[in-house]
Structures are given as structure tokens and as C-alpha cells.
Short mmCIF file of C-alpha atoms in Angstrom, two decimals:
data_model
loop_
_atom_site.label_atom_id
_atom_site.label_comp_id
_atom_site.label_asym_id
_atom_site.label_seq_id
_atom_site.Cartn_x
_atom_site.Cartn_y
_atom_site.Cartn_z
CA UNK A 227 19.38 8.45 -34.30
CA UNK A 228 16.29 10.36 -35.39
CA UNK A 229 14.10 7.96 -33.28
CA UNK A 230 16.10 8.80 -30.53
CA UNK A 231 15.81 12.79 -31.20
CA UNK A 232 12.08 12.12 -31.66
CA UNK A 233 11.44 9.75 -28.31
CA UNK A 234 13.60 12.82 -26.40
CA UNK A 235 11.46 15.70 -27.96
CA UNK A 236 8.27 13.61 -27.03
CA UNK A 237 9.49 13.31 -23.51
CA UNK A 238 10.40 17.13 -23.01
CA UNK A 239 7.23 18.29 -24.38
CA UNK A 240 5.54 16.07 -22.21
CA UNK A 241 7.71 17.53 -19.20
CA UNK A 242 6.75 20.74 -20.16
CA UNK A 243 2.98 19.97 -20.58
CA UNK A 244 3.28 18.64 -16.84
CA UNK A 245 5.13 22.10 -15.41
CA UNK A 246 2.47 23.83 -17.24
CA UNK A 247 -0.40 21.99 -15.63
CA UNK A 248 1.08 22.08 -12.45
CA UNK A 249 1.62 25.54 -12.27
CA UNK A 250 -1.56 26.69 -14.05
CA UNK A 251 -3.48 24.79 -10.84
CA UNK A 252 -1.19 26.57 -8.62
CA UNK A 253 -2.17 30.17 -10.16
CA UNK A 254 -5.42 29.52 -11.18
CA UNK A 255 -6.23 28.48 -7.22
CA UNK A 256 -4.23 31.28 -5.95
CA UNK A 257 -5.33 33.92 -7.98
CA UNK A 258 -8.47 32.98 -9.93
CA UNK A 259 -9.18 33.15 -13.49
CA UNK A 260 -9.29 36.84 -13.92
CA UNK A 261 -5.65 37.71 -12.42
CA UNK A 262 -4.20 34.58 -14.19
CA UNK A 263 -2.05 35.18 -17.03
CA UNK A 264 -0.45 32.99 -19.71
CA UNK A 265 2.66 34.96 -19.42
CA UNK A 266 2.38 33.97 -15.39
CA UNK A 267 1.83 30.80 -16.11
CA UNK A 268 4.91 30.31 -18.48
CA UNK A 269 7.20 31.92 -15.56
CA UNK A 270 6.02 29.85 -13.02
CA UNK A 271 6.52 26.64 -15.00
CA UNK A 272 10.05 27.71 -16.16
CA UNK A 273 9.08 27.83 -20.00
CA UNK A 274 8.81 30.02 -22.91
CA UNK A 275 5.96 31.92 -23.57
CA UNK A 276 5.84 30.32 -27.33
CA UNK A 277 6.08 26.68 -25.89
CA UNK A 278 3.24 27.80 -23.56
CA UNK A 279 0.86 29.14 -26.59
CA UNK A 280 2.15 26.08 -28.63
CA UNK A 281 0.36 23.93 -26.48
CA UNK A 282 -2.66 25.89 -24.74
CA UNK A 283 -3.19 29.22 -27.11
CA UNK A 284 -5.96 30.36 -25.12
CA UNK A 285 -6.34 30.86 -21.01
CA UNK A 286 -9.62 28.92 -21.96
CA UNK A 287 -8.13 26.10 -23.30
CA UNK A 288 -5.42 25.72 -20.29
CA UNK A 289 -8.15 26.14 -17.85
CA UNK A 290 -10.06 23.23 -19.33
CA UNK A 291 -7.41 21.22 -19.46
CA UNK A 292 -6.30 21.70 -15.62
CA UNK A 293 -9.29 20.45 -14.83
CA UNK A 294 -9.75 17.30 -16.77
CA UNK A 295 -6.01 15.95 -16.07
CA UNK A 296 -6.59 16.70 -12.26
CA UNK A 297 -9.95 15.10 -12.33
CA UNK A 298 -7.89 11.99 -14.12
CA UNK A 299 -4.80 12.59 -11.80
CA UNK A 300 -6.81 12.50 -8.73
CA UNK A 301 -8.03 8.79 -8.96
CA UNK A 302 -4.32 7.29 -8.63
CA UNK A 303 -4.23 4.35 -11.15
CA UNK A 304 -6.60 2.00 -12.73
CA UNK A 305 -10.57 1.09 -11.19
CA UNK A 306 -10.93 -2.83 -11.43
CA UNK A 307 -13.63 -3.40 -9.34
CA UNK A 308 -14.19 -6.86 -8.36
CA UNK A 309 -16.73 -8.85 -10.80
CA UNK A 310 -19.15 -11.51 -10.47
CA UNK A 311 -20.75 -9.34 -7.11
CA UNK A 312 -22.38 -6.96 -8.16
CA UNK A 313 -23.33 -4.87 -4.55
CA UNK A 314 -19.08 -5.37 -4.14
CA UNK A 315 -18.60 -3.88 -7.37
CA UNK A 316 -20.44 -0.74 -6.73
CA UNK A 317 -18.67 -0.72 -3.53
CA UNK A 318 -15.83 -0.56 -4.73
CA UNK A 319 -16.62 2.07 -7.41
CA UNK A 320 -17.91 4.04 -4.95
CA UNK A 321 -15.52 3.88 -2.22
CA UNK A 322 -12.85 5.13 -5.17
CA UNK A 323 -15.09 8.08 -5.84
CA UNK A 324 -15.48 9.32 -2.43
CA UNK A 325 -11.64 8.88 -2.17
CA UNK A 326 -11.37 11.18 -5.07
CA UNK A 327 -13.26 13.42 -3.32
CA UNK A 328 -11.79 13.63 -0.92
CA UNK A 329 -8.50 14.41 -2.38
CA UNK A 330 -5.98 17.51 -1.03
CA UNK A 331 -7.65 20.54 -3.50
CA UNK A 332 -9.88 19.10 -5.04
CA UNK A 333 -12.73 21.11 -3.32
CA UNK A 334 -11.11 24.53 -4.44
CA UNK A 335 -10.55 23.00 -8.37
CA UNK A 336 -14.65 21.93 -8.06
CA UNK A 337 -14.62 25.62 -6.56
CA UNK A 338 -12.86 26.97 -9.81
CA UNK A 339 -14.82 25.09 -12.06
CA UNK A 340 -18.46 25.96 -10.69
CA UNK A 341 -17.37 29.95 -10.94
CA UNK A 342 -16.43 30.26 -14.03
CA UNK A 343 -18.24 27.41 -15.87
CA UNK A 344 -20.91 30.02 -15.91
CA UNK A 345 -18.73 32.36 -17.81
CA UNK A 346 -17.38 29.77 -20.40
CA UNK A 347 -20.67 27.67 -21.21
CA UNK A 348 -18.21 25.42 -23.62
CA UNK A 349 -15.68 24.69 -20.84
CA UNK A 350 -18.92 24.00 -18.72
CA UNK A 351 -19.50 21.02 -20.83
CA UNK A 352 -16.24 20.25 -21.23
CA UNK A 353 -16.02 20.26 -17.57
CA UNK A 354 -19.39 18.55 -15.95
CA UNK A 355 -17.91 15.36 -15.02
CA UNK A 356 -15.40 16.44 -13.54
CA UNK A 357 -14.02 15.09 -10.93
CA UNK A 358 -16.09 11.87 -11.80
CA UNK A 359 -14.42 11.36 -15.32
CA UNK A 360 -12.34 7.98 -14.29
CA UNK A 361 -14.78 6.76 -12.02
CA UNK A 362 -17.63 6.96 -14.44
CA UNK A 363 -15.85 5.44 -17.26
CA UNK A 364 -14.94 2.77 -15.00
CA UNK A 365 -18.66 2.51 -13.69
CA UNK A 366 -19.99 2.59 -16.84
CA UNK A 367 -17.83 -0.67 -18.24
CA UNK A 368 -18.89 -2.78 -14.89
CA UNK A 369 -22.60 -1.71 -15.34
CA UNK A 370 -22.07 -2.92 -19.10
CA UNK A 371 -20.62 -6.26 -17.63
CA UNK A 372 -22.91 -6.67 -15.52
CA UNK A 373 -25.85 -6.26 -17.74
CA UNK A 374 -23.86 -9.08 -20.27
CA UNK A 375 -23.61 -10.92 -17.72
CA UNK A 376 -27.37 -11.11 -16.17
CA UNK A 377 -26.27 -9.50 -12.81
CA UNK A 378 -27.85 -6.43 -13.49
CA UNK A 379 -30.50 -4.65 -16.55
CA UNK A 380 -30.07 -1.24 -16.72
CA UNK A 381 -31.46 0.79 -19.76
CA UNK A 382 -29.51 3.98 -19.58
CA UNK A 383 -26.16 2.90 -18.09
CA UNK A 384 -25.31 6.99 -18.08
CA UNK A 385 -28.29 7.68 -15.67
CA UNK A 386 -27.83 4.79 -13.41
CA UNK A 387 -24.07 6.02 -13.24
CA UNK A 388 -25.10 10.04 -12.31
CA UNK A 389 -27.48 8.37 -9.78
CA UNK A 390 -25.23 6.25 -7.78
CA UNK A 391 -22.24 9.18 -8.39
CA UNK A 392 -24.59 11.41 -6.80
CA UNK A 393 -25.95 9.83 -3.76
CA UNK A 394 -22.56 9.40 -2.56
CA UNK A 395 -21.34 12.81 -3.25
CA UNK A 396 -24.80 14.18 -1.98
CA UNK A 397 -23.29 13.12 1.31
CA UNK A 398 -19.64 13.07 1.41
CA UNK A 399 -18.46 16.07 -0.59
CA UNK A 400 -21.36 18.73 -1.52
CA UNK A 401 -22.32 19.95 2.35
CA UNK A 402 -18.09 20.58 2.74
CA UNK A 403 -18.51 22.66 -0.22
CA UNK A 404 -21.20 24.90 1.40
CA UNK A 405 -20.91 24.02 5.16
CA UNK A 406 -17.56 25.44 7.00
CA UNK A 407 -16.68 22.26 8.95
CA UNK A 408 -18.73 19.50 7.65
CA UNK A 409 -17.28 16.08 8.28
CA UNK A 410 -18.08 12.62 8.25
CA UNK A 411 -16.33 9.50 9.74
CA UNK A 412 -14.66 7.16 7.76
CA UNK A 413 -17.64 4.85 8.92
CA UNK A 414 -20.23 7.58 8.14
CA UNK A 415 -18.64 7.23 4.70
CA UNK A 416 -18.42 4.21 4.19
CA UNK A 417 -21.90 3.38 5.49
CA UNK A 418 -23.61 6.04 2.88
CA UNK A 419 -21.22 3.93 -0.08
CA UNK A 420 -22.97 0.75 1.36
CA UNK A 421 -26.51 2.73 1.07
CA UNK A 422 -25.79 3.66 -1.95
CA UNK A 423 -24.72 0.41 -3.36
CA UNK A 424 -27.64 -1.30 -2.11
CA UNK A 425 -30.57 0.73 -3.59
CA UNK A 426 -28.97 0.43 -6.80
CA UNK A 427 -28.85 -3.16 -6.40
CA UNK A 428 -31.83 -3.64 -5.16
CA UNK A 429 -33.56 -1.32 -8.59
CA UNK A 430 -31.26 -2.54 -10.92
CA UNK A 431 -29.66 -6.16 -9.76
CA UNK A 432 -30.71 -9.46 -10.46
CA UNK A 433 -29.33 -12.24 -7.97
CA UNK A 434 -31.05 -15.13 -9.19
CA UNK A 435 -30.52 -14.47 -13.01
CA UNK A 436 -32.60 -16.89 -15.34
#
């Protein structure tokens, strides 16, 4: 019985945790930081203010914590890119990150985070992947592969990873940030993943390993 009590407490406070979220990215988008309150918040998701400051005590804290889950949200299940290839790999990698990207809000949460990260210098390190958080992890395991498997030597896996991350979003998602309609086509897109893939192939790759 007190299993069962325990699994359905678990579940609830994750349900709450989720209205929370939700409706902290709803108010924090809406509003901003400054006219966003806990008490809001707690409303909007349909909980107590306690079970609110149970789990987030500070605005801060919540703030930080919208971000990362919808940077984790955003990617939509696991990143196994193909192995053995390792241009396809990166493809694939990359293809997922400008799909993240490109996600509904996602410019106006990268929006959030770049005016008040200034404010909150810890939440701006908490914060400076996001967005890229899954996708790097994942990047970072198939450039670790790959180097195992003499497809690839790469020193600093971390820099190689900001490097490929940031050609592609150099194109696809930065001048939308700054440029009222920016666009690209899907084979604009795909054709600066492909670009990007390549020089880091071509640097970092080995096709005919020893």
C-alpha cells in the first residue's frame, strides 16, 4: 500500500512540476521577468502557492529551470545518429539542431534568456547551452565514438562541438533573431548542415584510418 501512496505522490508532483513549467513559459513570454510573479505563476498552473515555493523558492530558480526543460523538451526524443559515417553522423546531428531551432517559441525563450542572462550572471551559465543541451550531449558521445573508433581525432571534443553548433545556427537561426523576415528554404538549410558537416570532416575526419 505505501508503495502505491508513494508511486501516486511521485506522479502528482511530477504533474504539478509540468503545470508549473508550462505556465511559467507562458508568463514569463507574455509578460517578462519583471511583471512575473510566483504567486501568478501558481494561479495559472492551478496550484498552491506552498507547492509552488516547495519546488522553485526563488523566480530565479523557476526561470532557470524553464529554460533547460524546454531546451530538453524541444528536441522530441532520443539523437542516434547513424555510426560508422562519419559526414552522415554530423548530418544528422545537425539537421536535429536546426530542427530545434526551429521549433514554435523557441526564438522568444532564446529572447528571454539573452535579456536577462545579463542580470542573473549564475543563470547565464546555467543557461549558455541552451537550446543546444541534447544535441551537444548527443554530439559529444558520436565525436567520442568516432575518435575510438579512428573515424575522426579531435582534441577538445567541447570546441569541435561549439564549432559545428555554431556554423549551423550562424545561418539558420541568429539573422531571424535580429532580421524581421529572415528565411531560408528547407534546401538552403539543409545545404548549410551539409557545409557544415563537411569542413568538420574534412579538419577533423579520417577516411582511410591506419
Amino acid at each position: 500500500m505505501s508503495r502505491e501512496l508513494s508511486a501516486y505522490h511521485r506522479q502528482v508532483a511530477a504533474d504539478n512540476r509540468a503545470a508549473i513549467l508550462g505556465a511559467a513559459t507562458d508568463l514569463f513570454l507574455e509578460l517578462g521577468f519583471d511583471r512575473t510573479s510566483l504567486a501568478k505563476v501558481a494561479e495559472r498552473a492551478g496550484v498552491s502557492k506552498a507547492t509552488l515555493f516547495k519546488q522553485f523558492p526563488t523566480k530565479a530558480e523557476l526561470f532557470e529551470a524553464m529554460v533547460l526543460v524546454a531546451g530538453d523538451n524541444a528536441v522530441g526524443g532520443p539523437l542516434d545518429p547513424p555510426s560508422g559515417d562519419f559526414h552522415s553522423g554530423l548530418v544528422a546531428l545537425g539537421t536535429a539542431y536546426a530542427s530545434l531551432l526551429a521549433q514554435p517559441r523557441m526564438m522568444e525563450l532564446i529572447r528571454a534568456v539573452i535579456t536577462e542572462s545579463a542580470r542573473f550572471p549564475e543563470l547565464r551559465a546555467q543557461t549558455f547551452d541552451f537550446g543546444t543541451l541534447p544535441v551537444l550531449r548527443a554530439l559529444r558521445e558520436f565525436l567520442e565514438k568516432a575518435n575510438d573508433h579512428g573515424d575522426a581525432y579531435i582534441a577538445d571534443l567541447d570546441v569541435v562541438s561549439a564549432q559545428f553548433l555554431g556554423m549551423i545556427a550562424t545561418v539558420v537561426f541568429w539573422p531571424r533573431l535580429v532580421h524581421v523576415g529572415w528565411s531560408l528554404t528547407e534546401e538552403e538549410s539543409a545545404r548549410t548542415i551539409d557545409e557544415a558537416a563537411r569542413t568538420i570532416a574534412a579538419r577533423f575526419g579520417r577516411s582511410d584510418p591506419a
